Amino acid sequence: MTNSNVLVLGGTGRTGGRIVRRLRDRGIQARVASRRGREPFRWEDRATWDVALRGASAAYLCYSPDLAFPGVAEMIGEFAGRARNLGVDRMVLLSGRGEAGARASEKAVQETAAQWTVIRSSWFAQNFSEHFLLGPTLRGRLVLPAGDVREPFIDIDDLAEIASAALTEDGHAGTVYEVTGPRLLSMHDVAAEISAAAGRNIEYVPGTAEEFVADVARDGVRPDDARPLAELFESILDGRNASIATGVESALGRPATDFTDYARRAAASGIWNPRIESRA
Ligand SMILES: NC(=O)c1ccc[n+]([C@@H]2O[C@H](COP(=O)([O-])OP(=O)(O)OC[C@H]3O[C@@H](n4cnc5c(N)ncnc54)[C@H](OP(=O)(O)O)[C@@H]3O)[C@@H](O)[C@H]2O)c1
């Protein structure tokens, strides 16, 4: 089956944006749903849901800020029900490893969609170059409540490739792809990898949740937004996810991208060495 009209929730975001580009490259009509769209989609405003869903045959479900937050599973279940009623046969859900709230959302989609695929992901490598850890990385101090735990960071280009395939090709329905990178890295390892790729010194500073909140406040992240994330990190960065999974190989038939390759690419983009423009 080829889905000709795919709705991409969070299509302006990190994973969604990559999926939209891949689908359009294949000549598939990909519709972006986000608050900034021409016809705005807001999770909080159910009146916007049907407009986004109408005419779609498949949908990428990506909840922001985090699938694991309280109350989200109920909303995802309700959204999946609306989608099914409006003819969306195929749903691909982005989920997180080791998170009880995310597991409840998975169940809601599995019970509702005619064809579902779950992508249950480890921490994104791109958190250091495109998200809340970019500011700390640029300051050269990664303050995180992560102790010495090791995490198999995934390159989200791998994740987007899997989602694009699951949205448009047969053979992925009814599957949970647990996706990770190929290697476990401590935050000290991450700091060393980024330092080597970027050619500047970045250190990891093990901290408390409150120290993390105070640090990202320097980048304009409001404490009320950072605190729930910090609590989530503390819970999942307790070693429960310190194992490699094989979802990338199963879905794509090739190994997952290594953190070193991600770091080289990110460094080559210049993101970690912004030029300070001198004023004439
Ligand atoms: N970061 C990680 O390491 C990690 C690991 C595993 C799983 N995850 C999961 O990844 C998901 C986030 O994916 P991502 O990083 O690709 O997203 P993202 O880059 O943060 O982008 C969020 C997208 O959602 C839209 N959006 C934000 N608030 C919205 C709202 N209230 N209503 C409708 N749209 C909204 C944004 O566009 P507008 O601003 O235009 O609305 C944007 O397109 C979360 O569910 C998280 O649990 C993350």
CSV table of C-alpha atoms and ligand atoms in Angstrom, one decimal, residues 10-16 34-36 41-44 62-67 94-96 121-124 127 131, ligand 1:
chain,number,residue,atom,x,y,z
A,10,GLY,CA,4.9,18.2,14.8
A,11,GLY,CA,5.9,18.4,11.1
A,12,THR,CA,7.9,21.6,11.8
A,13,GLY,CA,9.9,19.8,14.6
A,14,ARG,CA,13.0,17.7,14.7
A,15,THR,CA,11.6,14.3,13.8
A,16,GLY,CA,8.5,15.6,12.0
A,34,SER,CA,1.5,22.4,14.1
A,35,ARG,CA,0.5,25.5,15.8
A,36,ARG,CA,2.3,27.6,13.2
A,41,PHE,CA,-3.3,22.4,14.9
A,42,ARG,CA,-3.2,22.5,18.6
A,43,TRP,CA,-3.4,19.5,20.9
A,44,GLU,CA,-5.2,21.6,23.5
A,62,CYS,CA,4.3,13.0,17.7
A,63,TYR,CA,3.2,14.7,20.9
A,64,SER,CA,4.9,17.8,22.3
A,65,PRO,CA,6.4,18.5,24.8
A,66,ASP,CA,6.5,14.9,25.9
A,67,LEU,CA,4.4,11.8,25.5
A,94,LEU,CA,6.8,8.2,18.3
A,95,SER,CA,7.3,6.9,21.9
A,96,GLY,CA,10.1,6.9,24.5
A,121,SER,CA,13.1,5.6,21.1
A,122,SER,CA,16.1,6.2,23.3
A,123,TRP,CA,17.4,9.7,23.9
A,124,PHE,CA,18.1,11.7,20.7
A,127,ASN,CA,19.3,17.0,21.8
A,131,HIS,CA,17.3,21.1,21.4
B,1,LIG,N1,14.3,14.3,23.0
B,1,LIG,C1,14.4,13.0,23.2
B,1,LIG,O1,15.5,12.5,23.5
B,1,LIG,C2,13.3,12.0,23.0
B,1,LIG,C3,13.5,10.7,23.1
B,1,LIG,C4,12.4,9.8,23.0
B,1,LIG,C5,11.1,10.3,22.6
B,1,LIG,N2,11.0,11.6,22.5
B,1,LIG,C6,9.6,12.2,22.1
B,1,LIG,O2,9.8,13.0,21.0
B,1,LIG,C7,8.6,13.8,21.0
B,1,LIG,C8,9.1,15.2,20.5
B,1,LIG,O3,9.5,15.0,19.1
B,1,LIG,P1,10.4,16.1,18.4
B,1,LIG,O4,11.7,16.3,19.2
B,1,LIG,O5,10.5,15.7,17.0
B,1,LIG,O6,9.5,17.4,18.5
B,1,LIG,P2,10.0,18.9,18.5
B,1,LIG,O7,11.2,19.1,17.7
B,1,LIG,O8,10.0,19.4,20.0
B,1,LIG,O9,8.8,19.6,17.8
B,1,LIG,C9,7.6,19.7,18.4
B,1,LIG,C10,6.6,19.9,17.2
B,1,LIG,O10,5.3,19.9,17.8
B,1,LIG,C11,4.6,21.1,17.5
B,1,LIG,N3,3.9,21.5,18.7
B,1,LIG,C12,4.5,21.9,19.9
B,1,LIG,N4,3.5,22.1,20.7
B,1,LIG,C13,2.3,21.8,20.1
B,1,LIG,C14,1.0,21.9,20.5
B,1,LIG,N5,0.6,22.3,21.7
B,1,LIG,N6,0.0,21.5,19.6
B,1,LIG,C15,0.4,21.1,18.4
B,1,LIG,N7,1.6,21.0,17.9
B,1,LIG,C16,2.6,21.4,18.8
B,1,LIG,C17,5.8,22.1,17.1
B,1,LIG,O11,5.4,23.1,16.2
B,1,LIG,P3,4.7,24.5,16.6
B,1,LIG,O12,5.6,25.1,17.5
B,1,LIG,O13,4.4,25.1,15.3
B,1,LIG,O14,3.4,24.1,17.2
B,1,LIG,C18,6.8,21.2,16.4
B,1,LIG,O15,6.4,20.9,15.1
B,1,LIG,C19,8.0,13.8,22.4
B,1,LIG,O16,6.8,13.2,22.4
B,1,LIG,C20,9.0,13.0,23.2
B,1,LIG,O17,8.4,12.3,24.2
B,1,LIG,C21,12.0,12.5,22.7
